């Protein structure tokens, strides 16, 4: 039996050498080396996202880049182009203005993915955006965009800009953790997955939460307080504080102070300057040229 085994192995090795000796591959490689053909939008994305910030802006939906538990549809490319212009103006360029390009290059997610439809959870809640591992942010509902709401800062803030700043704060927290004593401010009032049962902001704010989603857990409270402070015009923020009452206002502003200190000490970002830059840029939305890729 051993002799047969040795004989067979010898035959296999001999055949292998024979095969190799006659191996003379010809023709083109199966791995293409030519640059892919890119349309105007894809060229614009290279110029404005990939080359300056090393960001892969994915507007063609790839199933490997989406969560399989959701039923999703691709995003309309024309709407993706308009949203890409606005994202750059209100997110990347706002930070660039306040802290400089190196902060953006080093910390923005490497992948931005756009999806046409919302993502619905089993309990009926809707996912507006997700952040994964500090390197990727996914934005949903792109196909819901209309020319009217593309120039409506408040609407765009509710569905996109809050999500962008919220998820970006998660990324920063993953790189440099915040002071966990923040978690103790509202320690007994977090409701985990039942946050959506707190029907409105009007319920959450008197308890010291800027929105009902902030009641889910401390890290979401942190990111939600940050994004709301950054993106809300002064009159909108003040209206929330009035609804919160004296006690709720004091709690929320204590949280803001934690965030203000963290962003300055850890990242050199003045959130008050960032807030002003974002609001000013929001006022410029209606004058943005969304029809041409310059």
PDB file of N, CA and C in Angstrom, residues 54-98:
ATOM      1  N   UNK A  54      -9.300  61.244   0.303  1.00  0.00           N
ATOM      2  CA  UNK A  54      -9.210  59.779   0.277  1.00  0.00           C
ATOM      3  C   UNK A  54     -10.542  59.139   0.675  1.00  0.00           C
ATOM      4  N   UNK A  55     -11.622  59.678   0.158  1.00  0.00           N
ATOM      5  CA  UNK A  55     -12.964  59.191   0.464  1.00  0.00           C
ATOM      6  C   UNK A  55     -13.570  58.521  -0.768  1.00  0.00           C
ATOM      7  N   UNK A  56     -14.090  57.319  -0.573  1.00  0.00           N
ATOM      8  CA  UNK A  56     -14.798  56.600  -1.630  1.00  0.00           C
ATOM      9  C   UNK A  56     -16.285  56.924  -1.499  1.00  0.00           C
ATOM     10  N   UNK A  57     -16.780  57.751  -2.404  1.00  0.00           N
ATOM     11  CA  UNK A  57     -18.184  58.164  -2.374  1.00  0.00           C
ATOM     12  C   UNK A  57     -18.974  57.184  -3.237  1.00  0.00           C
ATOM     13  N   UNK A  58     -19.715  56.278  -2.586  1.00  0.00           N
ATOM     14  CA  UNK A  58     -20.420  55.204  -3.282  1.00  0.00           C
ATOM     15  C   UNK A  58     -21.882  55.581  -3.503  1.00  0.00           C
ATOM     16  N   UNK A  59     -22.226  55.841  -4.741  1.00  0.00           N
ATOM     17  CA  UNK A  59     -23.620  56.157  -5.040  1.00  0.00           C
ATOM     18  C   UNK A  59     -24.300  55.037  -5.823  1.00  0.00           C
ATOM     19  N   UNK A  60     -23.519  54.138  -6.380  1.00  0.00           N
ATOM     20  CA  UNK A  60     -24.084  52.934  -6.996  1.00  0.00           C
ATOM     21  C   UNK A  60     -24.169  51.861  -5.921  1.00  0.00           C
ATOM     22  N   UNK A  61     -25.365  51.415  -5.603  1.00  0.00           N
ATOM     23  CA  UNK A  61     -25.533  50.514  -4.476  1.00  0.00           C
ATOM     24  C   UNK A  61     -24.909  49.148  -4.746  1.00  0.00           C
ATOM     25  N   UNK A  62     -24.083  48.701  -3.797  1.00  0.00           N
ATOM     26  CA  UNK A  62     -23.479  47.376  -3.844  1.00  0.00           C
ATOM     27  C   UNK A  62     -24.013  46.574  -2.663  1.00  0.00           C
ATOM     28  N   UNK A  63     -24.514  45.375  -2.932  1.00  0.00           N
ATOM     29  CA  UNK A  63     -25.136  44.626  -1.846  1.00  0.00           C
ATOM     30  C   UNK A  63     -24.157  44.321  -0.721  1.00  0.00           C
ATOM     31  N   UNK A  64     -22.869  44.190  -1.062  1.00  0.00           N
ATOM     32  CA  UNK A  64     -21.884  43.901  -0.028  1.00  0.00           C
ATOM     33  C   UNK A  64     -21.695  45.075   0.925  1.00  0.00           C
ATOM     34  N   UNK A  65     -22.086  46.277   0.502  1.00  0.00           N
ATOM     35  CA  UNK A  65     -21.921  47.473   1.326  1.00  0.00           C
ATOM     36  C   UNK A  65     -23.182  47.836   2.100  1.00  0.00           C
ATOM     37  N   UNK A  66     -24.247  47.038   1.985  1.00  0.00           N
ATOM     38  CA  UNK A  66     -25.490  47.341   2.677  1.00  0.00           C
ATOM     39  C   UNK A  66     -25.846  46.230   3.642  1.00  0.00           C
ATOM     40  N   UNK A  67     -26.699  46.558   4.612  1.00  0.00           N
ATOM     41  CA  UNK A  67     -27.137  45.598   5.620  1.00  0.00           C
ATOM     42  C   UNK A  67     -28.218  44.701   5.039  1.00  0.00           C
ATOM     43  N   UNK A  68     -27.981  43.396   5.046  1.00  0.00           N
ATOM     44  CA  UNK A  68     -28.890  42.444   4.403  1.00  0.00           C
ATOM     45  C   UNK A  68     -30.241  42.329   5.108  1.00  0.00           C
ATOM     46  N   UNK A  69     -30.338  42.819   6.328  1.00  0.00           N
ATOM     47  CA  UNK A  69     -31.615  42.680   7.038  1.00  0.00           C
ATOM     48  C   UNK A  69     -32.653  43.692   6.556  1.00  0.00           C
ATOM     49  N   UNK A  70     -32.228  44.668   5.768  1.00  0.00           N
ATOM     50  CA  UNK A  70     -33.152  45.670   5.249  1.00  0.00           C
ATOM     51  C   UNK A  70     -33.453  45.412   3.770  1.00  0.00           C
ATOM     52  N   UNK A  71     -34.661  45.776   3.374  1.00  0.00           N
ATOM     53  CA  UNK A  71     -35.019  45.773   1.958  1.00  0.00           C
ATOM     54  C   UNK A  71     -34.790  47.172   1.420  1.00  0.00           C
ATOM     55  N   UNK A  72     -33.805  47.314   0.541  1.00  0.00           N
ATOM     56  CA  UNK A  72     -33.361  48.638   0.113  1.00  0.00           C
ATOM     57  C   UNK A  72     -33.383  48.750  -1.407  1.00  0.00           C
ATOM     58  N   UNK A  73     -33.415  49.978  -1.892  1.00  0.00           N
ATOM     59  CA  UNK A  73     -33.348  50.227  -3.334  1.00  0.00           C
ATOM     60  C   UNK A  73     -32.212  51.215  -3.600  1.00  0.00           C
ATOM     61  N   UNK A  74     -31.638  51.169  -4.803  1.00  0.00           N
ATOM     62  CA  UNK A  74     -30.533  52.085  -5.135  1.00  0.00           C
ATOM     63  C   UNK A  74     -30.992  53.541  -5.154  1.00  0.00           C
ATOM     64  N   UNK A  75     -30.018  54.423  -5.025  1.00  0.00           N
ATOM     65  CA  UNK A  75     -30.292  55.857  -5.057  1.00  0.00           C
ATOM     66  C   UNK A  75     -30.243  56.382  -6.483  1.00  0.00           C
ATOM     67  N   UNK A  76     -31.101  57.350  -6.767  1.00  0.00           N
ATOM     68  CA  UNK A  76     -31.117  58.027  -8.058  1.00  0.00           C
ATOM     69  C   UNK A  76     -29.822  58.828  -8.214  1.00  0.00           C
ATOM     70  N   UNK A  77     -29.107  58.615  -9.317  1.00  0.00           N
ATOM     71  CA  UNK A  77     -27.785  59.217  -9.479  1.00  0.00           C
ATOM     72  C   UNK A  77     -27.840  60.743  -9.546  1.00  0.00           C
ATOM     73  N   UNK A  78     -28.874  61.296 -10.168  1.00  0.00           N
ATOM     74  CA  UNK A  78     -28.984  62.758 -10.261  1.00  0.00           C
ATOM     75  C   UNK A  78     -29.170  63.377  -8.874  1.00  0.00           C
ATOM     76  N   UNK A  79     -29.959  62.707  -8.027  1.00  0.00           N
ATOM     77  CA  UNK A  79     -30.157  63.200  -6.664  1.00  0.00           C
ATOM     78  C   UNK A  79     -28.901  63.010  -5.827  1.00  0.00           C
ATOM     79  N   UNK A  80     -28.160  61.933  -6.102  1.00  0.00           N
ATOM     80  CA  UNK A  80     -26.887  61.717  -5.414  1.00  0.00           C
ATOM     81  C   UNK A  80     -25.916  62.856  -5.712  1.00  0.00           C
ATOM     82  N   UNK A  81     -25.889  63.304  -6.973  1.00  0.00           N
ATOM     83  CA  UNK A  81     -24.984  64.382  -7.357  1.00  0.00           C
ATOM     84  C   UNK A  81     -25.315  65.665  -6.595  1.00  0.00           C
ATOM     85  N   UNK A  82     -26.599  65.976  -6.494  1.00  0.00           N
ATOM     86  CA  UNK A  82     -27.005  67.179  -5.768  1.00  0.00           C
ATOM     87  C   UNK A  82     -26.674  67.063  -4.279  1.00  0.00           C
ATOM     88  N   UNK A  83     -26.932  65.888  -3.718  1.00  0.00           N
ATOM     89  CA  UNK A  83     -26.638  65.698  -2.299  1.00  0.00           C
ATOM     90  C   UNK A  83     -25.133  65.745  -2.048  1.00  0.00           C
ATOM     91  N   UNK A  84     -24.345  65.245  -2.986  1.00  0.00           N
ATOM     92  CA  UNK A  84     -22.888  65.280  -2.829  1.00  0.00           C
ATOM     93  C   UNK A  84     -22.377  66.713  -2.757  1.00  0.00           C
ATOM     94  N   UNK A  85     -22.951  67.605  -3.560  1.00  0.00           N
ATOM     95  CA  UNK A  85     -22.569  69.020  -3.526  1.00  0.00           C
ATOM     96  C   UNK A  85     -22.890  69.622  -2.156  1.00  0.00           C
ATOM     97  N   UNK A  86     -24.083  69.307  -1.646  1.00  0.00           N
ATOM     98  CA  UNK A  86     -24.514  69.869  -0.367  1.00  0.00           C
ATOM     99  C   UNK A  86     -23.696  69.304   0.782  1.00  0.00           C
ATOM    100  N   UNK A  87     -23.424  68.001   0.768  1.00  0.00           N
ATOM    101  CA  UNK A  87     -22.622  67.383   1.830  1.00  0.00           C
ATOM    102  C   UNK A  87     -21.248  68.048   1.906  1.00  0.00           C
ATOM    103  N   UNK A  88     -20.642  68.255   0.768  1.00  0.00           N
ATOM    104  CA  UNK A  88     -19.329  68.901   0.763  1.00  0.00           C
ATOM    105  C   UNK A  88     -19.416  70.307   1.344  1.00  0.00           C
ATOM    106  N   UNK A  89     -20.447  71.046   0.949  1.00  0.00           N
ATOM    107  CA  UNK A  89     -20.581  72.439   1.399  1.00  0.00           C
ATOM    108  C   UNK A  89     -20.868  72.533   2.898  1.00  0.00           C
ATOM    109  N   UNK A  90     -21.727  71.670   3.388  1.00  0.00           N
ATOM    110  CA  UNK A  90     -22.196  71.804   4.764  1.00  0.00           C
ATOM    111  C   UNK A  90     -21.459  70.943   5.776  1.00  0.00           C
ATOM    112  N   UNK A  91     -20.749  69.948   5.326  1.00  0.00           N
ATOM    113  CA  UNK A  91     -20.033  69.072   6.258  1.00  0.00           C
ATOM    114  C   UNK A  91     -18.522  69.245   6.092  1.00  0.00           C
ATOM    115  N   UNK A  92     -17.977  68.771   4.982  1.00  0.00           N
ATOM    116  CA  UNK A  92     -16.534  68.812   4.803  1.00  0.00           C
ATOM    117  C   UNK A  92     -15.995  70.237   4.838  1.00  0.00           C
ATOM    118  N   UNK A  93     -16.610  71.125   4.050  1.00  0.00           N
ATOM    119  CA  UNK A  93     -16.092  72.491   3.961  1.00  0.00           C
ATOM    120  C   UNK A  93     -16.294  73.275   5.250  1.00  0.00           C
ATOM    121  N   UNK A  94     -17.328  72.948   6.022  1.00  0.00           N
ATOM    122  CA  UNK A  94     -17.542  73.633   7.295  1.00  0.00           C
ATOM    123  C   UNK A  94     -16.409  73.320   8.271  1.00  0.00           C
ATOM    124  N   UNK A  95     -16.055  72.042   8.406  1.00  0.00           N
ATOM    125  CA  UNK A  95     -14.926  71.676   9.265  1.00  0.00           C
ATOM    126  C   UNK A  95     -13.619  72.220   8.705  1.00  0.00           C
ATOM    127  N   UNK A  96     -13.489  72.170   7.392  1.00  0.00           N
ATOM    128  CA  UNK A  96     -12.285  72.687   6.751  1.00  0.00           C
ATOM    129  C   UNK A  96     -12.082  74.155   7.100  1.00  0.00           C
ATOM    130  N   UNK A  97     -13.175  74.899   7.097  1.00  0.00           N
ATOM    131  CA  UNK A  97     -13.120  76.324   7.410  1.00  0.00           C
ATOM    132  C   UNK A  97     -12.693  76.573   8.853  1.00  0.00           C
ATOM    133  N   UNK A  98     -13.181  75.759   9.787  1.00  0.00           N
ATOM    134  CA  UNK A  98     -12.963  76.009  11.214  1.00  0.00           C
ATOM    135  C   UNK A  98     -11.647  75.429  11.719  1.00  0.00           C
TER     136      UNK A  98
END
